[in-house]
Each structure stands twice: as C-alpha cells, then as structure tokens.
Coordinates of C-alpha atoms in Angstrom, one line a residue:
Chain A
X117 CA 46.7 -49.0 8.9
X118 CA 43.8 -49.2 6.6
X119 CA 42.6 -45.7 7.4
X120 CA 45.9 -44.2 7.1
X121 CA 46.1 -46.1 3.6
X122 CA 42.8 -44.2 2.5
X123 CA 43.7 -40.9 3.9
X124 CA 46.9 -41.4 1.6
X125 CA 44.9 -42.3 -1.1
X126 CA 42.7 -39.4 -0.7
X127 CA 45.4 -37.0 -0.5
X128 CA 47.1 -38.2 -3.7
X129 CA 44.2 -39.3 -5.7
X130 CA 43.3 -37.3 -9.1
X131 CA 40.4 -34.9 -9.3
X132 CA 36.8 -36.5 -8.9
X133 CA 35.3 -37.6 -12.0
X134 CA 32.8 -35.1 -13.9
X135 CA 29.7 -35.8 -11.5
X136 CA 28.3 -32.6 -10.2
X137 CA 28.9 -31.2 -6.5
X138 CA 25.7 -31.3 -4.5
X139 CA 25.4 -29.4 -1.5
X140 CA 22.3 -29.3 0.7
X141 CA 21.5 -27.9 4.3
X142 CA 24.0 -25.1 5.5
X143 CA 25.4 -24.1 2.0
X144 CA 28.4 -22.0 3.6
X145 CA 31.0 -24.6 3.5
X146 CA 29.9 -25.7 0.0
X147 CA 30.2 -22.2 -1.2
X148 CA 33.7 -21.6 0.3
X149 CA 34.8 -24.9 -1.3
X150 CA 33.4 -24.2 -4.8
X151 CA 34.9 -20.7 -4.7
X152 CA 38.3 -22.1 -3.6
X153 CA 38.0 -24.8 -5.8
X154 CA 35.5 -24.4 -8.9
X155 CA 33.4 -27.3 -9.8
X156 CA 32.3 -27.4 -13.6
X157 CA 28.5 -28.7 -12.3
X158 CA 27.4 -27.4 -8.9
X159 CA 23.9 -28.7 -7.5
X160 CA 22.1 -27.1 -4.4
X161 CA 19.2 -28.9 -2.6
X162 CA 17.1 -26.2 -1.0
X163 CA 14.3 -26.5 1.9
X164 CA 13.8 -22.8 1.7
X165 CA 14.5 -19.7 -0.6
X166 CA 18.0 -18.7 0.1
X167 CA 18.9 -15.4 1.5
X168 CA 20.2 -12.7 -0.8
X169 CA 23.7 -13.3 0.3
X170 CA 23.5 -17.2 -0.5
X171 CA 21.4 -16.1 -3.7
X172 CA 24.3 -13.6 -5.0
X173 CA 27.0 -16.0 -4.2
X174 CA 25.3 -18.7 -6.3
X175 CA 24.8 -16.3 -9.1
X176 CA 28.4 -15.3 -8.9
X177 CA 29.5 -18.8 -9.0
X178 CA 27.1 -19.5 -12.3
X179 CA 28.7 -16.4 -14.0
X180 CA 32.3 -17.3 -13.3
X181 CA 31.5 -20.1 -15.5
X182 CA 30.1 -23.2 -13.5
X183 CA 27.0 -24.2 -14.0
X184 CA 25.0 -24.0 -10.9
X185 CA 21.4 -25.8 -10.6
X186 CA 18.8 -25.8 -7.6
X187 CA 16.4 -28.2 -6.4
X188 CA 14.0 -28.0 -3.2
X189 CA 13.1 -30.8 -0.9
X190 CA 9.5 -29.2 -0.9
X191 CA 7.8 -26.6 -2.7
X192 CA 9.2 -23.1 -2.1
X193 CA 6.3 -20.5 -1.8
X194 CA 6.2 -17.7 -3.9
X195 CA 5.9 -14.6 -2.2
X196 CA 6.4 -11.0 -2.9
X197 CA 6.1 -7.8 -0.5
X198 CA 6.1 -4.1 -1.2
X199 CA 6.2 -1.0 0.9
X200 CA 5.2 2.5 0.0
X201 CA 4.6 5.7 1.8
X202 CA 0.9 6.2 2.6
X203 CA -0.4 9.5 0.7
X204 CA -1.6 10.4 4.1
X205 CA -0.6 13.4 6.2
X206 CA 0.3 11.5 9.2
X207 CA 2.9 9.5 7.4
X208 CA 2.6 5.5 7.6
X209 CA 3.6 2.9 5.3
X210 CA 1.2 0.8 3.2
X211 CA 2.7 -2.7 2.8
X212 CA 1.1 -5.2 0.0
X213 CA 1.9 -8.8 0.0
X214 CA 1.1 -11.8 -1.5
X215 CA 1.9 -15.4 -1.0
X216 CA 0.8 -18.9 -2.1
X217 CA -2.7 -19.2 -0.4
X218 CA -2.7 -21.7 2.8
X219 CA 0.4 -21.0 3.8
X220 CA 0.8 -19.2 7.0
X221 CA 2.5 -15.9 7.1
X222 CA 3.8 -13.7 9.6
X223 CA 4.6 -9.9 9.1
X224 CA 7.0 -7.6 11.1
X225 CA 9.5 -5.4 11.2
X226 CA 13.1 -4.9 12.7
X227 CA 11.0 -4.5 16.0
X228 CA 9.1 -7.5 16.1
X229 CA 5.9 -9.1 15.2
X230 CA 3.2 -6.8 13.8
X231 CA 0.3 -9.3 12.3
X232 CA -0.3 -12.7 11.0
X233 CA -2.2 -14.1 7.9
X234 CA -3.3 -17.3 8.8
X235 CA -3.9 -18.5 5.2
X236 CA -1.5 -16.3 3.3
X237 CA -3.0 -14.7 0.0
X238 CA -3.1 -11.2 -0.9
X239 CA -3.1 -8.4 1.9
X240 CA -2.6 -4.8 2.3
X241 CA -1.6 -3.5 5.6
X242 CA -1.5 0.1 6.9
X243 CA 1.1 0.6 9.3
X244 CA 1.5 4.0 11.1
X245 CA 5.0 3.4 12.1
X246 CA 7.6 0.8 10.9
X247 CA 11.2 0.0 12.5
X248 CA 13.4 -0.4 10.0
X249 CA 12.6 -3.1 7.0
X250 CA 9.3 -5.1 6.7
X251 CA 9.5 -8.8 6.7
X252 CA 6.9 -11.5 5.5
X253 CA 8.0 -14.8 6.5
X254 CA 6.5 -18.3 5.6
X255 CA 7.5 -21.6 6.2
X256 CA 9.8 -21.7 3.0
X257 CA 10.7 -17.8 2.5
X258 CA 11.4 -14.6 4.2
X259 CA 10.8 -11.4 2.0
X260 CA 12.0 -8.2 3.2
X261 CA 11.2 -4.7 2.1
X262 CA 11.5 -1.1 3.0
X263 CA 9.5 2.1 1.7
X264 CA 12.4 3.9 -0.4
X265 CA 10.4 7.1 -1.3
X266 CA 8.1 9.9 0.8
X267 CA 5.6 11.8 -0.9
X268 CA 4.8 15.4 -1.0
X269 CA 1.2 16.1 0.0
X270 CA -0.5 19.6 -0.8
X271 CA -3.9 20.7 0.6
X272 CA -7.2 19.1 -0.3
X273 CA -9.9 21.4 -1.6
X274 CA -13.5 20.7 -0.3
X275 CA -16.4 22.1 -2.4
X276 CA -20.0 22.0 -0.9
X277 CA -23.2 23.6 0.4
X278 CA -23.3 24.7 3.9
X279 CA -24.4 21.5 5.9
X280 CA -23.4 18.9 8.5
X281 CA -21.8 16.8 5.5
X282 CA -19.4 19.6 4.3
X283 CA -18.7 20.5 8.2
X284 CA -17.9 17.1 9.2
X285 CA -16.0 16.1 5.9
X286 CA -13.6 19.1 6.5
X287 CA -13.2 18.4 10.3
X288 CA -12.4 15.0 9.7
X289 CA -9.9 15.6 7.2
X290 CA -8.3 18.5 9.4
X291 CA -8.4 16.4 12.3
X292 CA -6.5 13.6 10.5
X293 CA -3.9 16.2 9.5
X294 CA -5.0 17.2 5.9
X295 CA -4.4 20.8 5.3
X296 CA -7.9 21.7 3.8
X297 CA -9.3 24.5 1.7
X298 CA -12.9 24.9 1.6
X299 CA -15.7 26.7 -0.6
X300 CA -18.8 26.4 1.0
X301 CA -22.1 27.7 -0.3
X302 CA -24.2 29.7 2.0
X303 CA -26.3 31.8 -0.3
X304 CA -26.5 32.6 -3.8
X305 CA -23.1 33.9 -4.9
X306 CA -21.9 33.5 -1.1
X307 CA -19.2 31.1 -0.3
X308 CA -17.4 31.1 3.1
X309 CA -14.1 30.0 2.3
X310 CA -11.1 28.6 4.2
X311 CA -7.7 27.8 3.5
X312 CA -5.6 28.7 0.4
X313 CA -7.7 28.9 -2.6
X314 CA -6.5 29.3 -6.2
X315 CA -6.1 28.0 -9.6
X316 CA -7.5 24.2 -9.5
X317 CA -4.1 22.6 -10.4
X318 CA -2.0 19.6 -9.0
X319 CA 0.6 22.4 -8.1
X320 CA -1.8 23.6 -5.4
X321 CA -4.0 20.5 -4.5
X322 CA -3.7 16.9 -4.0
X323 CA -7.5 16.4 -4.4
X324 CA -10.7 17.9 -4.6
X325 CA -13.9 16.7 -3.1
X326 CA -17.1 17.7 -4.7
X327 CA -19.7 17.0 -1.8
X328 CA -23.0 18.3 -4.2
X329 CA -24.2 20.2 -7.1
X330 CA -22.7 23.4 -6.1
X331 CA -19.5 22.9 -7.8
X332 CA -21.4 22.4 -11.1
X333 CA -20.2 25.8 -12.5
X334 CA -16.6 24.3 -11.7
X335 CA -17.1 20.9 -13.3
X336 CA -15.0 21.8 -16.5
X337 CA -12.2 22.9 -14.3
X338 CA -12.4 20.0 -12.1
X339 CA -12.4 17.7 -14.9
X340 CA -9.3 19.3 -16.7
X341 CA -7.8 19.0 -12.8
X342 CA -8.4 15.4 -12.8
X343 CA -7.2 14.5 -16.6
X344 CA -4.0 16.2 -15.4
X345 CA -3.3 14.0 -12.6
X346 CA -5.1 15.4 -9.8
X347 CA -7.5 13.1 -7.6
X348 CA -11.4 13.8 -7.6
X349 CA -13.8 12.5 -5.3
X350 CA -17.4 12.7 -6.2
X351 CA -19.4 12.5 -3.3
X352 CA -23.4 12.0 -3.0
X353 CA -25.3 12.8 -6.0
X354 CA -22.8 15.3 -7.5
X355 CA -21.5 13.0 -10.1
X356 CA -24.9 13.7 -12.0
X357 CA -24.6 17.6 -12.4
X358 CA -22.5 19.6 -14.8
X359 CA -19.8 17.8 -16.6
X360 CA -19.2 15.4 -13.9
X361 CA -20.8 12.5 -15.7
X362 CA -17.9 12.4 -18.0
X363 CA -15.6 11.6 -15.7
X364 CA -17.6 9.4 -13.0
X365 CA -17.3 6.1 -12.4
X366 CA -20.8 5.3 -13.1
X367 CA -24.3 6.9 -13.5
X368 CA -25.9 8.0 -10.1
X369 CA -29.0 6.0 -8.9
X370 CA -31.9 7.1 -7.1
X371 CA -31.0 7.8 -3.4
X372 CA -31.4 4.9 -1.2
X373 CA -32.0 5.2 2.5
X374 CA -29.7 3.8 5.4
X375 CA -30.6 1.0 7.7
X376 CA -32.2 2.7 10.8
X377 CA -29.9 2.4 13.9
X378 CA -27.0 0.6 11.9
X379 CA -24.5 3.4 12.1
X380 CA -23.9 2.2 15.8
X381 CA -23.5 -1.5 14.6
X382 CA -20.3 -3.2 13.6
X383 CA -21.0 -2.3 9.9
X384 CA -21.7 1.7 10.4
X385 CA -22.0 2.7 6.8
X386 CA -25.0 0.4 6.3
X387 CA -26.7 3.0 8.2
X388 CA -25.9 5.9 6.0
X389 CA -28.1 6.7 2.9
X390 CA -26.9 7.8 -0.4
X391 CA -27.0 7.3 -4.2
X392 CA -25.8 4.0 -5.4
X393 CA -23.0 3.8 -8.5
X394 CA -25.2 2.3 -11.2
X395 CA -23.7 1.0 -14.3
X396 CA -19.9 1.1 -13.5
X397 CA -18.1 1.6 -16.5
X398 CA -15.8 -1.0 -17.8
X399 CA -12.6 0.8 -16.6
X400 CA -14.2 1.5 -13.2
X401 CA -13.2 -0.5 -10.2
X402 CA -16.1 -1.3 -7.5
X403 CA -14.5 -0.8 -3.9
X404 CA -17.5 -1.0 -1.9
X405 CA -21.2 -2.6 -2.1
X406 CA -24.1 -2.6 -0.4
X407 CA -26.9 -5.3 -0.9
X408 CA -25.5 -6.0 -4.6
X409 CA -25.2 -2.5 -5.4
X410 CA -22.0 -0.4 -5.7
X411 CA -21.9 2.4 -3.3
X412 CA -17.8 3.7 -4.0
X413 CA -16.6 3.1 -7.4
X414 CA -13.2 4.4 -9.0
X415 CA -11.6 4.8 -12.1
X416 CA -8.4 6.4 -14.0
X417 CA -9.1 9.3 -16.0
X418 CA -6.1 10.2 -18.3
X419 CA -3.5 11.0 -15.6
X420 CA -5.9 11.2 -12.6
X421 CA -8.1 9.2 -10.7
X422 CA -12.0 9.9 -10.0
X423 CA -13.8 8.2 -7.1
X424 CA -17.3 8.1 -6.9
X425 CA -18.8 8.0 -3.2
X426 CA -22.4 7.5 -3.0
X427 CA -22.7 8.3 0.7
X428 CA -24.0 11.6 1.4
X429 CA -24.8 11.9 5.0
X430 CA -21.5 10.3 6.7
X431 CA -21.5 13.0 9.4
X432 CA -24.1 10.7 10.9
X433 CA -21.7 7.9 11.4
X434 CA -19.4 10.2 13.3
X435 CA -22.0 11.6 15.5
X436 CA -24.3 8.8 16.2
X437 CA -22.1 5.7 15.6
X438 CA -20.2 3.7 18.3
X439 CA -17.1 4.9 20.7
X440 CA -14.7 4.8 17.8
X441 CA -16.8 6.3 15.2
X442 CA -15.5 9.7 15.1
X443 CA -11.8 8.2 14.5
X444 CA -13.2 5.6 12.2
X445 CA -14.9 8.4 10.2
X446 CA -11.6 10.4 10.1
X447 CA -9.8 7.2 8.8
X448 CA -12.4 6.5 6.3
X449 CA -12.3 9.9 4.7
X450 CA -8.4 10.2 4.7
X451 CA -8.1 6.8 3.1
X452 CA -10.5 8.0 0.4
X453 CA -8.6 10.9 -0.3
X454 CA -5.3 9.1 -0.2
X455 CA -6.8 6.6 -2.8
X456 CA -7.1 9.5 -5.3
X457 CA -4.6 12.2 -4.2
X458 CA -2.2 13.5 -6.3
X459 CA 1.1 13.0 -4.1
X460 CA 4.5 13.2 -6.1
X461 CA 7.4 11.0 -4.8
X462 CA 10.6 12.0 -3.4
X463 CA 13.3 9.6 -3.3
X464 CA 14.9 9.4 0.0
X465 CA 18.6 10.1 -0.2
X466 CA 19.7 7.1 1.9
X467 CA 20.3 4.1 -0.2
X468 CA 18.0 1.1 0.8
X469 CA 20.0 -2.3 1.0
X470 CA 19.3 -5.7 2.0
X471 CA 15.8 -5.9 0.6
X472 CA 14.6 -9.2 -0.8
X473 CA 11.0 -8.4 -1.9
X474 CA 10.3 -11.6 -4.0
X475 CA 12.7 -14.6 -2.7
X476 CA 11.3 -17.1 -5.2
X477 CA 11.4 -14.9 -8.3
X478 CA 14.6 -13.8 -7.5
X479 CA 16.2 -17.0 -7.2
X480 CA 14.7 -17.9 -10.5
X481 CA 15.9 -15.0 -12.2
X482 CA 19.4 -15.8 -10.6
X483 CA 19.5 -19.5 -11.3
X484 CA 17.0 -20.4 -13.7
X485 CA 14.0 -22.4 -12.6
X486 CA 14.4 -25.4 -10.6
X487 CA 15.5 -28.8 -11.9
X488 CA 14.7 -32.2 -10.9
X489 CA 17.4 -34.1 -9.1
X490 CA 18.6 -36.7 -11.0
X491 CA 18.3 -40.0 -8.8
X492 CA 21.7 -41.0 -10.3
X493 CA 23.0 -37.9 -8.9
X494 CA 22.8 -38.8 -5.4
X495 CA 24.3 -35.8 -2.9
X496 CA 27.9 -36.7 -2.7
X497 CA 29.2 -37.4 0.8
X498 CA 30.9 -34.3 2.0
X499 CA 34.7 -35.1 1.8
X500 CA 35.8 -33.0 4.6
X501 CA 33.5 -35.3 6.8
X502 CA 34.8 -38.5 5.6
X503 CA 38.4 -37.1 6.2
X504 CA 37.6 -36.2 9.7
X505 CA 36.0 -39.7 10.2
X506 CA 38.9 -41.2 9.1
X507 CA 41.6 -39.2 10.9
X508 CA 39.4 -40.2 14.2
X509 CA 39.6 -43.8 13.3
X510 CA 43.5 -43.4 12.8
X511 CA 44.1 -41.7 16.0
X512 CA 41.5 -44.0 17.9
X513 CA 43.7 -47.2 16.3
X514 CA 47.1 -45.6 17.5
X515 CA 45.6 -45.0 20.7
X516 CA 44.5 -48.5 21.2
X517 CA 47.9 -49.8 20.1
X518 CA 49.6 -47.9 22.6
X519 CA 47.4 -48.7 25.4
X520 CA 47.6 -52.2 24.6
X521 CA 51.5 -52.1 24.5
X522 CA 51.4 -50.3 27.9
X523 CA 49.0 -52.6 29.5
X524 CA 51.0 -55.8 28.4
X525 CA 53.9 -54.3 30.0
X526 CA 52.1 -53.8 33.2
X527 CA 51.1 -57.6 33.6
Chain B
X105 CA -35.2 38.6 33.0
X106 CA -35.9 38.7 29.6
X107 CA -39.2 39.7 27.8
X108 CA -40.3 36.7 26.6
X109 CA -40.4 34.2 29.4
X110 CA -44.1 33.2 28.8
X111 CA -44.8 29.8 27.8
X112 CA -45.6 29.4 23.9
X113 CA -46.4 26.1 22.0
X114 CA -43.5 24.1 21.4
X115 CA -43.4 22.9 17.6
X116 CA -43.2 19.0 17.4
X117 CA -39.8 17.3 17.4
X118 CA -38.6 16.1 13.9
X119 CA -35.6 14.7 12.5
X120 CA -33.7 16.3 10.0
X121 CA -33.9 14.7 6.6
X122 CA -30.6 14.6 4.2
X123 CA -29.1 17.9 3.9
X124 CA -31.7 20.0 5.5
X125 CA -30.9 21.9 8.8
X126 CA -33.2 21.8 11.6
X127 CA -32.9 24.1 14.5
X128 CA -32.7 22.2 17.8
X129 CA -33.6 23.4 21.3
X130 CA -32.1 21.5 24.2
X131 CA -34.1 20.4 26.8
X132 CA -32.7 19.4 30.3
X133 CA -34.1 18.2 33.4
X134 CA -33.4 21.3 35.7
X135 CA -34.4 24.7 35.1
X136 CA -36.8 26.2 32.2
X137 CA -35.3 25.1 29.3
X138 CA -38.3 26.2 27.2
X139 CA -38.1 29.9 28.2
X140 CA -37.5 31.3 24.6
X141 CA -40.0 29.8 22.3
X142 CA -40.1 32.7 19.8
X143 CA -36.3 32.3 19.2
X144 CA -36.1 29.1 16.9
X145 CA -38.8 30.3 14.6
X146 CA -37.1 33.7 14.4
X147 CA -33.9 32.2 13.6
X148 CA -35.5 29.7 11.2
X149 CA -36.9 32.9 9.3
X150 CA -33.7 34.5 9.2
X151 CA -31.9 31.7 8.1
X152 CA -34.5 31.1 4.9
X153 CA -34.5 35.0 4.5
X154 CA -30.4 35.3 4.1
X155 CA -29.2 32.4 2.9
X156 CA -30.2 29.3 0.6
X157 CA -29.6 26.7 3.2
X158 CA -32.3 24.1 3.1
X159 CA -34.1 24.7 6.4
X160 CA -36.9 22.9 8.3
X161 CA -39.5 25.1 8.7
X162 CA -40.0 24.1 12.3
X163 CA -37.5 23.6 15.0
X164 CA -36.8 20.3 17.4
X165 CA -36.5 19.7 21.0
X166 CA -33.9 17.4 21.8
X167 CA -33.4 15.9 25.5
X168 CA -29.7 16.3 26.3
X169 CA -29.7 12.8 27.6
X170 CA -31.2 11.3 24.7
X171 CA -29.3 9.8 21.8
X172 CA -31.4 12.0 19.8
X173 CA -29.0 14.7 20.4
X174 CA -26.7 13.2 17.8
X175 CA -28.9 14.0 15.4
X176 CA -28.5 17.8 15.7
X177 CA -25.1 19.1 15.5
X178 CA -25.9 22.4 16.7
X179 CA -28.2 22.8 19.8
X180 CA -29.6 25.9 21.3
X181 CA -29.7 25.8 25.2
X182 CA -31.3 28.6 27.1
X183 CA -33.0 29.5 30.4
X184 CA -33.3 31.4 33.6
X185 CA -33.0 29.0 36.2
X186 CA -30.2 27.1 37.8
X187 CA -28.6 24.4 35.6
X188 CA -27.7 21.3 37.0
X189 CA -27.0 18.5 34.3
X190 CA -27.9 14.6 35.3
X191 CA -25.3 12.2 34.8
X192 CA -26.8 11.2 31.5
X193 CA -27.1 14.9 30.2
X194 CA -23.5 15.5 31.4
X195 CA -22.2 12.5 29.4
X196 CA -24.0 13.2 26.3
X197 CA -22.8 16.8 26.4
X198 CA -19.2 15.6 26.5
X199 CA -19.6 13.0 23.8
X200 CA -21.4 15.6 21.7
X201 CA -18.6 18.0 21.8
X202 CA -16.0 15.4 21.4
X203 CA -17.7 14.2 18.1
X204 CA -17.9 17.9 16.7
X205 CA -21.2 19.2 17.7
X206 CA -21.7 22.6 19.1
X207 CA -24.1 24.1 21.9
X208 CA -24.9 27.4 21.7
X209 CA -25.9 28.5 25.3
X210 CA -27.3 32.0 26.1
X211 CA -28.0 33.3 29.5
X212 CA -31.9 34.3 29.4
X213 CA -31.1 36.1 32.8
X214 CA -28.5 38.6 31.3
X215 CA -27.3 38.5 34.8
X216 CA -23.3 37.8 35.0
X217 CA -23.9 36.6 38.7
X218 CA -27.0 35.2 38.5
X219 CA -28.3 31.7 39.0
X220 CA -28.1 30.7 35.5
X221 CA -24.7 31.7 34.5
X222 CA -23.1 30.3 37.9
X223 CA -24.6 26.9 37.6
X224 CA -24.5 26.4 33.7
X225 CA -20.7 27.6 33.5
X226 CA -19.9 25.3 36.1
X227 CA -21.9 22.5 34.6
X228 CA -20.3 23.1 31.2
X229 CA -16.7 23.2 32.4
X230 CA -17.5 19.9 34.3
X231 CA -18.8 18.4 31.1
X232 CA -16.6 19.8 28.2
X233 CA -13.7 21.9 30.2
X234 CA -13.1 25.6 30.8
X235 CA -15.0 28.3 29.1
X236 CA -12.8 31.3 27.7
X237 CA -13.2 34.6 26.2
X238 CA -13.6 34.2 22.3
X239 CA -11.6 36.9 20.6
X240 CA -13.7 39.3 18.8
X241 CA -11.7 38.7 15.7
X242 CA -12.9 34.7 15.6
X243 CA -14.3 33.5 12.3
X244 CA -17.9 33.4 13.9
X245 CA -18.1 37.2 13.5
X246 CA -17.6 37.2 10.0
X247 CA -19.0 34.0 8.9
X248 CA -21.7 35.6 7.2
X249 CA -22.6 39.0 8.4
X250 CA -19.5 40.9 9.5
X251 CA -19.3 42.0 13.3
X252 CA -15.9 43.7 13.1
X253 CA -16.6 44.7 17.1
X254 CA -17.5 41.5 18.0
X255 CA -20.9 40.2 19.5
X256 CA -23.4 42.4 18.8
X257 CA -24.8 44.2 22.1
X258 CA -28.4 43.8 22.9
X259 CA -31.3 46.4 23.8
X260 CA -31.3 44.6 27.3
X261 CA -27.6 45.4 27.8
X262 CA -27.5 49.3 26.4
X263 CA -30.7 49.6 28.7
X264 CA -28.7 48.4 31.8
X265 CA -31.2 45.9 32.3
X266 CA -30.0 42.5 34.1
X267 CA -26.6 43.2 35.5
X268 CA -26.1 46.6 34.2
X269 CA -22.9 45.2 32.2
X270 CA -22.5 45.1 28.2
X271 CA -20.4 42.0 28.0
X272 CA -17.6 42.6 25.7
X273 CA -16.7 39.0 25.1
X274 CA -18.5 35.8 24.4
X275 CA -17.2 32.6 26.1
X276 CA -16.1 29.3 24.3
X277 CA -14.8 25.8 24.9
X278 CA -12.9 24.5 21.9
X279 CA -12.0 21.3 20.4
X280 CA -9.1 22.0 18.4
X281 CA -9.8 25.2 16.5
X282 CA -13.4 24.5 16.7
X283 CA -16.2 26.0 19.1
X284 CA -17.6 23.2 21.1
X285 CA -19.7 25.3 23.3
X286 CA -20.5 28.9 22.6
X287 CA -21.6 30.7 25.7
X288 CA -23.4 34.2 25.7
X289 CA -24.3 36.3 28.6
X290 CA -25.8 39.0 26.4
X291 CA -29.3 37.5 26.6
X292 CA -29.9 37.0 22.8
X293 CA -32.8 34.8 23.9
X294 CA -34.8 38.3 24.9
X295 CA -33.3 39.7 21.8
X296 CA -34.6 37.3 19.5
X297 CA -37.6 36.2 21.1
X298 CA -40.2 37.9 19.0
X299 CA -42.4 36.6 16.2
X300 CA -40.6 37.0 12.6
X301 CA -43.1 39.1 11.1
X302 CA -42.1 41.8 13.7
X303 CA -38.6 42.1 11.9
X304 CA -40.2 44.6 9.4
X305 CA -40.4 47.2 12.6
X306 CA -36.8 47.0 13.1
X307 CA -34.4 49.3 11.1
X308 CA -31.6 46.7 11.8
X309 CA -32.4 43.1 12.0
X310 CA -31.0 41.9 15.5
X311 CA -31.1 38.1 14.4
X312 CA -28.2 38.7 12.0
X313 CA -25.8 37.2 14.5
X314 CA -28.0 34.3 14.8
X315 CA -27.4 33.7 11.0
X316 CA -23.6 33.9 11.9
X317 CA -23.8 31.2 14.3
X318 CA -25.8 28.7 12.3
X319 CA -23.5 29.4 9.4
X320 CA -20.4 28.9 11.3
X321 CA -21.7 25.7 12.9
X322 CA -22.5 24.4 9.4
X323 CA -19.4 25.4 7.8
X324 CA -16.7 24.9 10.5

C-alpha cells in the first residue's frame, strides 16, 4: 500500500523544483526526456568526449533555451586529426594527429587498425590506401576525419649535368610515378632533354629540381617560378650559384664526405657526402641534420617553397645500400618533391559527413568549457528507475498477499 | 676474333669521386675479360673530346662478384671465350640491373654462333631476363650523336669477318623503359681497340657510338 501511495504521489506531484537535471553514463534516455520535457538547467557528467550526434543534440537543447553544462569524471584528452591527399603521384593520404602526450592512441580506418602511438603526442602518417574514414582513438576520445580533396600533379623538371645523380634522381621519380621532364647538360650548349619542356611556370611544372650549377643561367627564371607558387629543390652545391642564394634556405658550406660503408646501414644518408646548409635563415626550417649541421632545410619564398638539400650523391644509397635501398631512395626523393610541389586542390564532389576531427574542442565550442560539478548538485536518481522499483515492489506485495490467501485456504 | 686480343697493362682500379665518370670494365671468373684493354682509354678520350662530362683519365676494373660493382653504374663486359657466371656474379648482375645499373656487353668474337654469344646470352638471360632486339629508333641512337639507322656497322662486319653477318640490331634487357643490359654482336671491342692518338687517321671517328652509350647511361 505504501508503494502504491508513493506511485500515486509521484503521478500527481507538482513538477520538480528548480534544481538542475543531471545525467551521466548513457545519455540517450536523458536526451530523449529533456527533449520531450525540457529542463531549465541540464548537466551531463561525461566519461569521454561525446560522439558528434550526442554533442549536436546537447547543443540543440542549449540553443532551445535550456542551460546545458558538462563536467567530466576524468580529464578528457585534447586531440585533433586531419587527413589530406599526399602530393604524390601514387596517391595516398597524409594523416596528421596530435593528442595529449602520454595517452596511447590507436589509428585505424573503417577496415581496421593501422598503427598505434604508445605515448600519443604529435605524429604524421603517410598511408598508401585508406578505407573510408580515419579514426584516432584514445581512452577519452575518438577523433574521425576523411580526406576531402584531391590534388592535381604536374610534371617535375630536373636540371643537371649528365652524371649518376641526375640519372638516378630522374629514375627514382619516374619509378615512383612522377612525370619527369629533364634537361641534362652533356656538353657546352648541348643538353639531352626528355619530357615536356617549356616555360617555367606553375601551370606546367609541380616542382623544379636543380642538381648542380648547370641551371645557373636559369636562376632568375627559377626564382620567379618559386615566388609565384612553385616548388624548388636546390640540391648539392647548386644553392650558391647564380641568383639561387636569394631564395636558398641558407648558405652552402664546404663539402663533407659521407661515412664509409654507412649507405648500407640503418642510417644510410650518413654515408652520403654533401654540402651542409650553413646559417639557415630565420624563416627556414631545418628538416634534417647530421652531426649538428643541417643537411636539409626549407623556407617559403613568397607563394612558393624552396628546399635546400645538401646531399649530392644520393645515387650511392640506391646502388650500394641495403635490400630496400632502391625503394627507400625512390620514396625519399618523392617525398622531398611532395614537400614543395605546387599541387592545386580539387574538392571532391561527394559530401563528407560524420567527421569529428577535434572532439574536445568541438565539445567546448558547442557547450562551453567544462564546469565543476557542484557537490550540492548530486546526480538526481533517475525517475523512471524509481518508478520501476516501486512498481516491482507493488506487484510483489500483491503476489505475496494473493499467495498468502491461497495457502491459508489450503490448510 | 678481333685484332686487339693481345694483353696490355690494365690501369689500376679507382673509385669515382663525386660527380666524376669512371669507365669500368667487368672482371669475371670465366673467359678472357681483359681482351680489349684499349677500349677504355679510347672511349675515355672520346668522352673528354666531345662532351663536358668530368671523366676520370683512367678506367677501373671491377669484379662482377664484388660489392664494388655498385660503385660503377655503367660497366663494360667483353671477351672471346665462353662465359659462365659464378653464383655470386649472377646474383650481383641481377641486383645491379634491378638497382638501375647498365651492363654493356660486347661480343669480341663477332661470331653469332660462337662460344661467347651462346654462353653470354644464356648467362645474361638467367641473371636479368631475356634479351630482345632494341629498336633502331631507341633514344640511345640519338643520345648525343645521331645514328638514324641504328647501331653503326663495324669494319669487321663489312669485311665479312667472324660470322659474316651485318647485325642490324643490338639486343637489350630492360627494367621499365630503361636498358639494364645492352648486348652487341658487332665487335666494338675490336673496332674501338686502338690507341686514341690514332683517331687522327680516321675520316670518321668510329667511337662516337661509344659516347652515345655512355651519355645514355648517364642521362637515362
């Protein structure tokens, strides 16, 4: 009878007082309830960053006039993930992600796991093929992204003197799928040419590679090309000739020899000689160093990018390196070019949905920063649960009463 | 048999410095790998004469079984006698071709059914795959000098020596669109085997095609 009384009271009682409605765990039922019967003040206690649907629902409740605040039972890790098409001819997707250092992050796509970062932090992955969306998951978040664009890649122009570095640079890029035009000097005023040659502009070339001083007479044209958005790689000692010092990332040091036999080691480029980049400019970024001196550095020049690569005999790596040397040499050259290439983006026609690249930042954007859960605002017991418990007690009492009466008759 | 089968002093092997082209001759276990010692200095002279390539004044000798092979992406191989590669030589030649090196093989016998041709083509097929005719329009024939009719004929072919044939094509094994092995039955080893100073007695320098082979190797 008492349970029946409580149930009746709950049915006819006036609406709850002005205290906030609190939900935690599975928010689905609370969201439905708050949508049907809006609360003035709603609070959610989160264990992890909510998925975009839940977040958007909370945002909608907030925009509908209610006050929605959130707290977390543990710190939610900040994370971001982005995917973009790699400027390489064989396609591929470049995934950049960053998360709170120390928290393990697993990376995968719709087909399954791809890689794991045991300590989180920042990382860049180049994935040859991606099935659907890319996910980066930690204990308190799942960030999702998808490449939205594709790029247009034009040929690469290689300029140099006839020699093994020219031959194997051209070969590496062609074998990697780049269309290569080349202008290789074999005698005074005699060049061996290959591929589409013409005016040096971004409508024709994705990048220009200068291997040595033979391009000195074209330095002004190449600099103009860089300033208009083109990508230029100044290899070996070429950065000190003609007008190239004006666009180079730094000065050209005296040549240093490679470590004998090291091209077959785990660090093959230590076996290569080259011209270190001295005094990189304030706007230059050192991309590779050896024994404290920069070997690769890059900078922006107006709309374009210029990379200064000190190595001048990378062909030795390909010829005399370990079993994977030829493939590694190809990939290395291709990635250098991709790093500077002019690659205009073409948006895909299909609309990309369901991405959630910054779960925590998006949550803050939707609901504002986290608020401390006030001790006085203890999570309100779910009313439906109480109702069910009381209903069960009531039915059990009726059953007990009925059984008692039946047994009394049997005696 | 070519005219320069005699033994001449072989220049000491040297390793290329940065940017310098070194003409390398292959040394192999079987046969007479050093049958044309005057070819390297003659071609080095021609490269220096016609091009601006930095070229080492002396050639190098490199064992096909040695890791030093990979220091010389263009290697010249000749001989009169049967060629049988050792396992190490065969593996190295295969790896050399896969990495992008180019082996220029010339039959010093100028004898299409002779011991060198049969055995060398067998060995090369086992190492790098079958040899096929190289079209006479291939870019190697226009890499520097123009040879619109394909490989230039040698005096030995025109005089009916050897197999009494004028070989219309060179053979090649390729990797992609690049030549990995260039094979000649034309006996350039005899045609080019003379002291460079004697070029002045020739109305047309017959080593020009050798320059094309080197320029092609250095640019493609």
